Short mmCIF file of C-alpha atoms and ligand atoms in Angstrom, two decimals:
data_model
loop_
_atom_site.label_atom_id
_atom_site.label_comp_id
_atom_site.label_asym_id
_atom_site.label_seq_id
_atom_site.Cartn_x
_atom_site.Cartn_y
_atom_site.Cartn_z
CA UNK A 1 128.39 73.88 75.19
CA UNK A 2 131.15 71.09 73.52
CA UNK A 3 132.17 71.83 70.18
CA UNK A 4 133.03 69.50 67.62
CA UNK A 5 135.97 71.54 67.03
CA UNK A 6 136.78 74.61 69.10
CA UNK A 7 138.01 76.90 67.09
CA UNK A 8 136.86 80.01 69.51
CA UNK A 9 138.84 78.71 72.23
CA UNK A 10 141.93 78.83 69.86
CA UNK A 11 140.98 82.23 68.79
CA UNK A 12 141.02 83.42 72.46
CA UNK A 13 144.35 82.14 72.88
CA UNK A 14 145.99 83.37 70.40
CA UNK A 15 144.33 86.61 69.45
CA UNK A 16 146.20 89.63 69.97
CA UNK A 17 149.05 87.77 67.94
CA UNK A 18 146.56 86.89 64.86
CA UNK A 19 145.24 90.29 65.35
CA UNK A 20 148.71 91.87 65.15
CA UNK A 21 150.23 89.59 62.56
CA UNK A 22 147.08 90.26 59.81
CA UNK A 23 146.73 93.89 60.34
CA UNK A 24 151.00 93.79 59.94
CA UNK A 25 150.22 91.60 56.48
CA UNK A 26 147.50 94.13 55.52
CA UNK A 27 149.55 97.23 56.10
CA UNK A 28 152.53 95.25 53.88
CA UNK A 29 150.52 95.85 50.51
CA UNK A 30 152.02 92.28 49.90
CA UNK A 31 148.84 89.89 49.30
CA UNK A 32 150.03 87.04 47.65
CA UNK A 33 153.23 84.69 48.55
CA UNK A 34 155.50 86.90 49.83
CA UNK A 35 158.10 87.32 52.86
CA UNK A 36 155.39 86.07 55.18
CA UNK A 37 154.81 82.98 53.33
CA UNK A 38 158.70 82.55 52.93
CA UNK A 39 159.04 82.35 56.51
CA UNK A 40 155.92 79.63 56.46
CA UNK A 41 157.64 77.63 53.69
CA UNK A 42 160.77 77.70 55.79
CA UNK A 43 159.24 76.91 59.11
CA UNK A 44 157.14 73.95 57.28
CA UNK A 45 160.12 72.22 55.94
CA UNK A 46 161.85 72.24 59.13
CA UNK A 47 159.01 70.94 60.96
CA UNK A 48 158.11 68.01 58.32
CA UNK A 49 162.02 67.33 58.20
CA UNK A 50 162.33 68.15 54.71
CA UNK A 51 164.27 69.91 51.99
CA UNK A 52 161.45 71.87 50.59
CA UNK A 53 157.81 73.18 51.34
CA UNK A 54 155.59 74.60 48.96
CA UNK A 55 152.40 76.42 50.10
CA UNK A 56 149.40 76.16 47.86
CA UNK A 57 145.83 77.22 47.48
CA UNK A 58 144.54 74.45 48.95
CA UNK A 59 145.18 71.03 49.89
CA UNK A 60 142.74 69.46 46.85
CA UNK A 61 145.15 72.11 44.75
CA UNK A 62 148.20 70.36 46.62
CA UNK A 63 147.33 66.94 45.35
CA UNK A 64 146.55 68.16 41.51
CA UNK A 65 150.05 69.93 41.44
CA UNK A 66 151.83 66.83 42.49
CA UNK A 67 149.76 64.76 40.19
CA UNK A 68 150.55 67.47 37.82
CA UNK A 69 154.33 67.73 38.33
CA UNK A 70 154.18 63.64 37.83
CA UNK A 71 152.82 64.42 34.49
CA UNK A 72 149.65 62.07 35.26
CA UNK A 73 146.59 62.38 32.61
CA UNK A 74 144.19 60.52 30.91
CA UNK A 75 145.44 57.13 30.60
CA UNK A 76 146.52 56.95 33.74
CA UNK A 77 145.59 54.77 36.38
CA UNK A 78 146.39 56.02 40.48
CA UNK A 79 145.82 53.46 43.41
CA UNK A 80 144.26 55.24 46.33
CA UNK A 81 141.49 54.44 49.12
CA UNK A 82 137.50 54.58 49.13
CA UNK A 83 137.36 55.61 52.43
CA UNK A 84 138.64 59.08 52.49
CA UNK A 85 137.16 62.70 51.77
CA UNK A 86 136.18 63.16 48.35
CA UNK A 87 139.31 65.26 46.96
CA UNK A 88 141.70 62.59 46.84
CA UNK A 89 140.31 60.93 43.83
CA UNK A 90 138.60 64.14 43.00
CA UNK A 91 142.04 65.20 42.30
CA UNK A 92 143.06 62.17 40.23
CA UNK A 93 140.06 62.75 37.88
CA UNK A 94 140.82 66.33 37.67
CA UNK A 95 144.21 65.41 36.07
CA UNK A 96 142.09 63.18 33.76
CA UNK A 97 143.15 60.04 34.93
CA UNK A 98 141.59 57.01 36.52
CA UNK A 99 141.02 56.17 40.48
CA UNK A 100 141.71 52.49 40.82
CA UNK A 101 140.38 52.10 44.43
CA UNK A 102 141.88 49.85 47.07
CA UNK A 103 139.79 49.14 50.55
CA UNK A 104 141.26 49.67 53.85
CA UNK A 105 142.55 47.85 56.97
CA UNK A 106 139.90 48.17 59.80
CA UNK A 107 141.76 48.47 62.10
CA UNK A 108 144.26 51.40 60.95
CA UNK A 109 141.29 52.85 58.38
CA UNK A 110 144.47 53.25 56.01
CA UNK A 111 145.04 51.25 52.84
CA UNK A 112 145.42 47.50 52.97
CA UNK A 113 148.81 47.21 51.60
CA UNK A 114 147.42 43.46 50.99
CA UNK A 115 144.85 44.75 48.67
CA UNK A 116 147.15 47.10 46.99
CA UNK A 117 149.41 44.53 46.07
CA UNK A 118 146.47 42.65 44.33
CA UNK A 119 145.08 45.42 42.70
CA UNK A 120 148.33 46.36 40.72
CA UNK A 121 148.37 42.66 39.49
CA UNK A 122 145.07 42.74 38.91
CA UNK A 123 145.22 45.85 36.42
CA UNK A 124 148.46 44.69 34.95
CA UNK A 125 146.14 41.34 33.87
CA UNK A 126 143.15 43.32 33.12
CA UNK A 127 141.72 41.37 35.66
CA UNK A 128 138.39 41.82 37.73
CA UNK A 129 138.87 38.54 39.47
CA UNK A 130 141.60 39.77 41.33
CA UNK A 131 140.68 42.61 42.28
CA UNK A 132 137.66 45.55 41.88
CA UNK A 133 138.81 47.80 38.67
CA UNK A 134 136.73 50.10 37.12
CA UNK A 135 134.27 48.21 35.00
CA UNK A 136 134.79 50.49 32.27
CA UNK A 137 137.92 48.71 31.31
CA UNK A 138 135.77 45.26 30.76
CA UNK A 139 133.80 47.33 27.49
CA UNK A 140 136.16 49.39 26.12
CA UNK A 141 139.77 48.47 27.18
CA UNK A 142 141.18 51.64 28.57
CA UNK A 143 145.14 50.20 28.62
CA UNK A 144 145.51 52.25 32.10
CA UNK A 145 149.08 52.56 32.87
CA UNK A 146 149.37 52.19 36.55
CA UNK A 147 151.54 55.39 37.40
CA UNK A 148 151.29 55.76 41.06
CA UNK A 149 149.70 55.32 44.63
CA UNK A 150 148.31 58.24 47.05
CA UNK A 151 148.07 56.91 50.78
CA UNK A 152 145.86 58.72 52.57
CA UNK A 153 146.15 59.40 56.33
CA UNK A 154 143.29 58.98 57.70
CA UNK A 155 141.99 60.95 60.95
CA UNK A 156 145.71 62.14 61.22
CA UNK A 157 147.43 58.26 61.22
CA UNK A 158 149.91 57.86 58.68
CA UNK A 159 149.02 55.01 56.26
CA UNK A 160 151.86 52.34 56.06
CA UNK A 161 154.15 53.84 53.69
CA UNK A 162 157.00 51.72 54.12
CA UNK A 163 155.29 48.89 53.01
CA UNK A 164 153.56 51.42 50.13
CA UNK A 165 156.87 52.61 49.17
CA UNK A 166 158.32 49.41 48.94
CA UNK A 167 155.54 48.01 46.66
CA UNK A 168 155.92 50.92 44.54
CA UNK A 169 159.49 50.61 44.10
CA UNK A 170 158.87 47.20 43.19
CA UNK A 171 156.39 48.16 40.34
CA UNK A 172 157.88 51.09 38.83
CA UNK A 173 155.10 53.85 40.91
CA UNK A 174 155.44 56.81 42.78
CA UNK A 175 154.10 57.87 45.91
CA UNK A 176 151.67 60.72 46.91
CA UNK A 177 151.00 61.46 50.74
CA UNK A 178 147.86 62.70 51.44
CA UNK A 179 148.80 64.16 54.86
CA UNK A 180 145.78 66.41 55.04
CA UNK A 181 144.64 65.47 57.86
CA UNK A 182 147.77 64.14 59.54
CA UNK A 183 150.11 67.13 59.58
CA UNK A 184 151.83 66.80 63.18
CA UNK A 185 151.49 63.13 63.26
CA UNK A 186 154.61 61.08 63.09
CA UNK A 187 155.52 57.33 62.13
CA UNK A 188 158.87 55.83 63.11
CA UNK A 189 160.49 59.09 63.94
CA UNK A 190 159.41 60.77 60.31
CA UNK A 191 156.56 64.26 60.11
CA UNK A 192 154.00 62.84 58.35
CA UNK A 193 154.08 64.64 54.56
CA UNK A 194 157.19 63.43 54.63
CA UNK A 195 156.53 59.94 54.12
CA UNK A 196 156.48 59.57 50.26
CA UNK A 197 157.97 61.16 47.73
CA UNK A 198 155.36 64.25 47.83
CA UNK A 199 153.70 64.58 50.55
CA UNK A 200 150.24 66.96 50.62
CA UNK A 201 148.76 68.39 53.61
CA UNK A 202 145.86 71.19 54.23
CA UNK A 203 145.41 74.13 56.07
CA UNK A 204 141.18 74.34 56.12
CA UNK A 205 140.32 75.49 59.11
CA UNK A 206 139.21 72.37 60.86
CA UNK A 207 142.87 70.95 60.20
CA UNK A 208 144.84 70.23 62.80
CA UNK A 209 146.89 73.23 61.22
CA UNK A 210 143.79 75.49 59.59
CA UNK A 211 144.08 78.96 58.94
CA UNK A 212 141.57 81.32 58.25
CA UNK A 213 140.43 80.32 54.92
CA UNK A 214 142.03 77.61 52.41
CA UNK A 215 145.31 77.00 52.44
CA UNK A 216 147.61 74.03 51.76
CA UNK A 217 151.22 72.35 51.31
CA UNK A 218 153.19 70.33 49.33
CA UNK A 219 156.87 68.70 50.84
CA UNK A 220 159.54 66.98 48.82
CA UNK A 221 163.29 66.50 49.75
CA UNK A 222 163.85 66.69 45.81
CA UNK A 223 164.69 70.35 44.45
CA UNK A 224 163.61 69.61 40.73
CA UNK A 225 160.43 68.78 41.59
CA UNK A 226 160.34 71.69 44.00
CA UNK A 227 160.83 74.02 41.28
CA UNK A 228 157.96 72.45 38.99
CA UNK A 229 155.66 72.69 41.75
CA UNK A 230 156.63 76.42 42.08
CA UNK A 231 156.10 76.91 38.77
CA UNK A 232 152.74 74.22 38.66
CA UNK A 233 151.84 76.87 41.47
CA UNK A 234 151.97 79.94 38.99
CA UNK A 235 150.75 79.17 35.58
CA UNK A 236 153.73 77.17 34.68
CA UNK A 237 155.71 80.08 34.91
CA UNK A 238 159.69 80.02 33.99
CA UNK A 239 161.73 82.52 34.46
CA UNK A 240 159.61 85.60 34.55
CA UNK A 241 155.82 85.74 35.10
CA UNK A 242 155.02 86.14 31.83
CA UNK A 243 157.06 83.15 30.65
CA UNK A 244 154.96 79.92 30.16
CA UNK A 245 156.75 76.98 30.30
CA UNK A 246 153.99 74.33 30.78
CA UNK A 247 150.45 74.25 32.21
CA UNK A 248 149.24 75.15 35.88
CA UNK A 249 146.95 76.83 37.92
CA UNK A 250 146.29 79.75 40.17
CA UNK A 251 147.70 77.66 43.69
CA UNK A 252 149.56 80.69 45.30
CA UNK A 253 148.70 80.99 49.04
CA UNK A 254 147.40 84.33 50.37
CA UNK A 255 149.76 86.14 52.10
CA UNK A 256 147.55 87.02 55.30
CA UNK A 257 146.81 83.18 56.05
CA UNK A 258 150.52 82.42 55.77
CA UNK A 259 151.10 85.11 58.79
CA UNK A 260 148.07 83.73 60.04
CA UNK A 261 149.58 80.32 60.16
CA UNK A 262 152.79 81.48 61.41
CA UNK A 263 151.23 82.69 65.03
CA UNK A 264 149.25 78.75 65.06
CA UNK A 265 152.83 77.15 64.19
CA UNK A 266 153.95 78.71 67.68
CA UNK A 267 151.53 76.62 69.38
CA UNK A 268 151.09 73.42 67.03
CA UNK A 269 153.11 71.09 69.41
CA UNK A 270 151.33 72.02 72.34
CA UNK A 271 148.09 71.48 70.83
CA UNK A 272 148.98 68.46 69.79
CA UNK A 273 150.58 67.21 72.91
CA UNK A 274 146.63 68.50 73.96
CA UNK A 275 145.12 66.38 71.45
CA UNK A 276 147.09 63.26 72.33
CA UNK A 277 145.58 64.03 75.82
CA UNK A 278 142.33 64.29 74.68
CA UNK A 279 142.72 60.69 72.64
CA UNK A 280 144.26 59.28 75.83
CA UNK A 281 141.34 60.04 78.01
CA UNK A 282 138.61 58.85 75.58
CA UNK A 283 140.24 55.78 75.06
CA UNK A 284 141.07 54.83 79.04
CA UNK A 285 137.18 56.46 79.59
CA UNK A 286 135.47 54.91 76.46
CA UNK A 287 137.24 51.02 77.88
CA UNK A 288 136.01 51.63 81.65
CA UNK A 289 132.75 52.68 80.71
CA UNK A 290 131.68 49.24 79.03
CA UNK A 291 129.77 51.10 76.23
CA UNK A 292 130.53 48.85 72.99
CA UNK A 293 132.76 50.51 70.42
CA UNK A 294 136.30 49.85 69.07
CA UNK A 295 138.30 52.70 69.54
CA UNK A 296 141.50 54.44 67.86
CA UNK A 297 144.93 52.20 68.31
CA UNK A 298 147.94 53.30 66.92
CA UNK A 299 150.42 51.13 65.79
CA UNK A 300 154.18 50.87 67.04
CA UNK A 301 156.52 53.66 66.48
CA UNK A 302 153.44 56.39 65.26
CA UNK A 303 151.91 59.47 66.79
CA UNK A 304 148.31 60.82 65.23
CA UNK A 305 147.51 64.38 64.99
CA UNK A 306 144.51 63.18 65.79
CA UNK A 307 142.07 65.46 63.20
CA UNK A 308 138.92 63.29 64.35
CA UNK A 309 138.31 60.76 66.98
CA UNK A 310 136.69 58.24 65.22
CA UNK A 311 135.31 54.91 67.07
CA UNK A 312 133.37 52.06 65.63
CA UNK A 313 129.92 51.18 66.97
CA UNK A 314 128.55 47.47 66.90
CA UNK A 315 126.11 48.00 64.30
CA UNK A 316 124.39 50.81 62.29
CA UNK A 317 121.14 50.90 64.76
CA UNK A 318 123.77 50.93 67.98
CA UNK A 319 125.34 53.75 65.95
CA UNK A 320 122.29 55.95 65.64
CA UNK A 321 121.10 55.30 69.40
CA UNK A 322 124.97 56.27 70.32
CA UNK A 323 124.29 59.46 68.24
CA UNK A 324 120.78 60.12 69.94
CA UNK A 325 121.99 59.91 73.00
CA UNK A 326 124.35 62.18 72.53
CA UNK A 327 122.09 64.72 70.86
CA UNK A 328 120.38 64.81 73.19
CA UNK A 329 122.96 65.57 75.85
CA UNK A 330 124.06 68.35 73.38
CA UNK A 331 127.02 66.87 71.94
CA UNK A 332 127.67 67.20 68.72
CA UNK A 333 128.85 64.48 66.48
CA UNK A 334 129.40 63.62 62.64
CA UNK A 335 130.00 60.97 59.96
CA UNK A 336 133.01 60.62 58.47
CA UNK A 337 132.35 58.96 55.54
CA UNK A 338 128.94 57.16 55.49
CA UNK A 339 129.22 56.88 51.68
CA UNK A 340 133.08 55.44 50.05
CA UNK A 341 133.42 57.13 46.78
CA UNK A 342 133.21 53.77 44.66
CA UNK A 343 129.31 54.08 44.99
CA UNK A 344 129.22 58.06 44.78
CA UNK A 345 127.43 59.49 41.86
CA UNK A 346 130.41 61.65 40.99
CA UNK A 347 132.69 58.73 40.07
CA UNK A 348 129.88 56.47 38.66
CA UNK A 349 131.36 56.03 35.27
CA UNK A 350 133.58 53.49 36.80
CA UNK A 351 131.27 51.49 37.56
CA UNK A 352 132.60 50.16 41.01
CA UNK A 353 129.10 48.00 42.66
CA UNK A 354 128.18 47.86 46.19
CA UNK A 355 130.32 45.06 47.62
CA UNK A 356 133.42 45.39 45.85
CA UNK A 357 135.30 47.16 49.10
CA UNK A 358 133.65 45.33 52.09
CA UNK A 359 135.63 47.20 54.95
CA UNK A 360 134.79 50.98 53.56
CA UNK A 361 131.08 49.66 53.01
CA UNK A 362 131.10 48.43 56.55
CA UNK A 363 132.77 51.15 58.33
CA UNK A 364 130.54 53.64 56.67
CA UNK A 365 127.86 51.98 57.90
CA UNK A 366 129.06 51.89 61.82
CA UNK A 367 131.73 54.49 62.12
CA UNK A 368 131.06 58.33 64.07
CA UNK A 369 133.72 60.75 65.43
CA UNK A 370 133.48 62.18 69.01
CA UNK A 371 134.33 66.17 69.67
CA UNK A 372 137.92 66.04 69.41
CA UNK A 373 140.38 69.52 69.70
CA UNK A 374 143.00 70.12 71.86
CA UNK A 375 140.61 72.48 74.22
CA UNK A 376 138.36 69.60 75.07
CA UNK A 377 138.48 69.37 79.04
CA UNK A 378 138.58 65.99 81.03
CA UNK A 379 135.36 67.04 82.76
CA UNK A 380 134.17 67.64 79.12
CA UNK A 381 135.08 63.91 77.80
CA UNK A 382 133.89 62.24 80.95
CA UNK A 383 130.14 64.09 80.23
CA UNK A 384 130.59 62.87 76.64
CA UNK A 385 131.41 58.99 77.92
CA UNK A 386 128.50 59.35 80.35
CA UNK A 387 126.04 60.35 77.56
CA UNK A 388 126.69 57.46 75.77
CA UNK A 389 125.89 55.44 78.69
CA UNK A 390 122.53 56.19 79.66
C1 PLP B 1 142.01 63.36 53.10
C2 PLP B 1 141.82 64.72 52.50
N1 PLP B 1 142.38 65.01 51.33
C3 PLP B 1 142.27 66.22 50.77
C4 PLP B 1 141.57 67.23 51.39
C5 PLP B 1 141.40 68.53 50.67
O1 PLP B 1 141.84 69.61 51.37
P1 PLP B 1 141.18 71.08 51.10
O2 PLP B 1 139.85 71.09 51.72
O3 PLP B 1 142.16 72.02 51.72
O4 PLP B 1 141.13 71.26 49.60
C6 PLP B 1 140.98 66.99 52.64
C7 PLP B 1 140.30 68.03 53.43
O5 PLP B 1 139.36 68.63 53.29
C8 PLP B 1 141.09 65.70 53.21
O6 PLP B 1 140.53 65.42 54.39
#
């Protein structure tokens, strides 16, 4: 039977060393941070070709300790994408400050850089003509300082952060990566998390780097900002654990699913050589077979890590008899996102309407993601193709 994500064929591979590596972080009596999840924190950096990695809770903690260590709150307005799992503006209201949505490029599912551009005019006018802004701001103006941007890389493709670095130079903003689904990838010869000033990945299980439980990572080549995130990560500790220097949370990563994630760092770049395979094969299969969707293209110069597969059907209706047919053959598929969080209930006290980001609204409406994991055999992807066929 084809998974959606195999995580049992992973665990076959790689189980006497996950086996031998928790009971060894058991037997420690360590259970939180820890030499285990110094060795992560050193093997992360190296891999994302920065100065410093930063484990963490989770990768929704990840992106409220950078917004955190950026001092964002209420008053604060933070550019980021409709079309992306719920915790990257969860995160932004968490902090008390205000998602200012941007839509995203159809083809790359990433922020249009285009759009951003116009929506930091637009909120420096106050103006809904430009641009969607919450509609809050027309009643009661809220005077949102725009502060910063997170690009979010979708489906394991890095956004276009030289363009989204250069705009935020430009106007005064920083950067967040949200790399959680794109640790592995690459885009002109840089890890993605390393693409902004903070980058913030996650190691959920279904990640292309998951551990056992929740787990996540923040990256930064600056040391200051390093140390406030260690400190974000503890209570806004200082110098002793029982100094308290400023506010944070309870972000520490357990020390079992750092020795956990040491074992699936052995085999990360093989598995993702696998998924590029996989991606490969759908995409040559997908074209030969003449059934109707727009699949994945990556642009010059970038690799994906490829967290889903995700391909475009013609309509909604072609979408649901695609699904069927595939249901039917056993194949399991999903939605990823059918709603954009401008028309969720949690963030309706903006006030965003139906219509104000066409290309999330759209590809909602027609996107699905195939079974994609780096254990997904050719035979396996040609059964998948031919299901879609009949
Ligand atoms: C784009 C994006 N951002 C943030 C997160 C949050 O990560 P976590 O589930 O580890 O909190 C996820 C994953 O679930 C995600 O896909």
């Amino acid at each position: 039977m084809i998974q959606f994500i195999d995580l049992r064929a992973q665990y076959a591979r790689i189980q006497e060393d996950v086996e031998q590596a928790v009971l060894r972080s058991l037997r420690s009596g360590q259970h939180i941070l820890g030499p285990e999840v110094d060795t992560l924190e050193r093997r992360l950096a190296e891999f994302a070709g920065v100065e410093h990695a930063i484990s963490c809770a989770s990768g929704t903690d990840a992106l409220v300790m950078a917004l955190m260590a950026k001092g964002v709150g209420p008053g604060d307005a933070i550019f980021t994408v409709p079309f992306t799992f719920v915790a990257t503006a969860e995160a932004i209201a968490t902090v008390g400050a205000t998602p200012i949505f941007v839509d995203v490029d159809p083809i790359t599912f990433n922020m249009d850089v285009g759009a951003l551009g116009r929506a930091i005019q637009a909120l420096a006018a106050e103006d809904q003509n430009g641009h969607p802004l919450p509609r809050s701001l027309g009643e009661t103006p809220l005077e949102l300082r725009a502060r910063g941007i997170i690009g979010v890389d979708l489906f394991g493709l890095a956004a276009d952060y030289r363009a989204i670095n250069a705009l935020a130079s430009e106007h005064g903003l920083f950067v967040i990566e949200d790399a959680a689904q794109s640790f592995g990838a690459s885009a002109h010869n840089r890890r993605a998390g390393a693409l902004a000033e903070i980058g913030c990945t996650s190691f959920f299980p279904a990640k292309p780097l998951g551990c056992y439980g929740d787990g996540g990572a923040l990256f930064t080549d600056d040391a200051e900002l390093a140390d406030l995130l260690r400190s974000i990560r503890v209570h806004g500790q200082g110098s002793d654990k029982y100094e308290n220097v400023r506010l944070g949370i309870t972000g520490r990563l357990d020390s079992v699913q750092a020795a956990i994630l040491n074992v699936k760092l052995d085999i990360f770049e093989d598995e993702l050589a696998a998924r590029d395979r996989v991606a490969d094969t759908y995409g040559r299969l997908i074209a030969e077979s003449g059934v109707d969707l727009v699949t994945p293209t990556l642009p010059p110069n970038h690799s994906s890590a490829w967290a889903q597969y995700s391909v475009v059907a013609r309509d909604g209706e072609a979408r649901s008899r695609l699904q069927a047919r595939l249901a039917e053959a056993g194949i399991p598929t999903a939605i990823y996102y059918p709603k954009p969080l401008h028309l969720q209930k949690a963030f309706e006290g903006l006030r965003y309407a139906e219509g104000d980001f066409p290309v999330s609204e759209d590809l909602g409406s027609r996107i699905f993601s195939l079974p994609m994991h780096p254990y997904l055999k050719d035979e396996e992807i040609v059964g998948i193709v031919e299901a879609m066929k009949s």
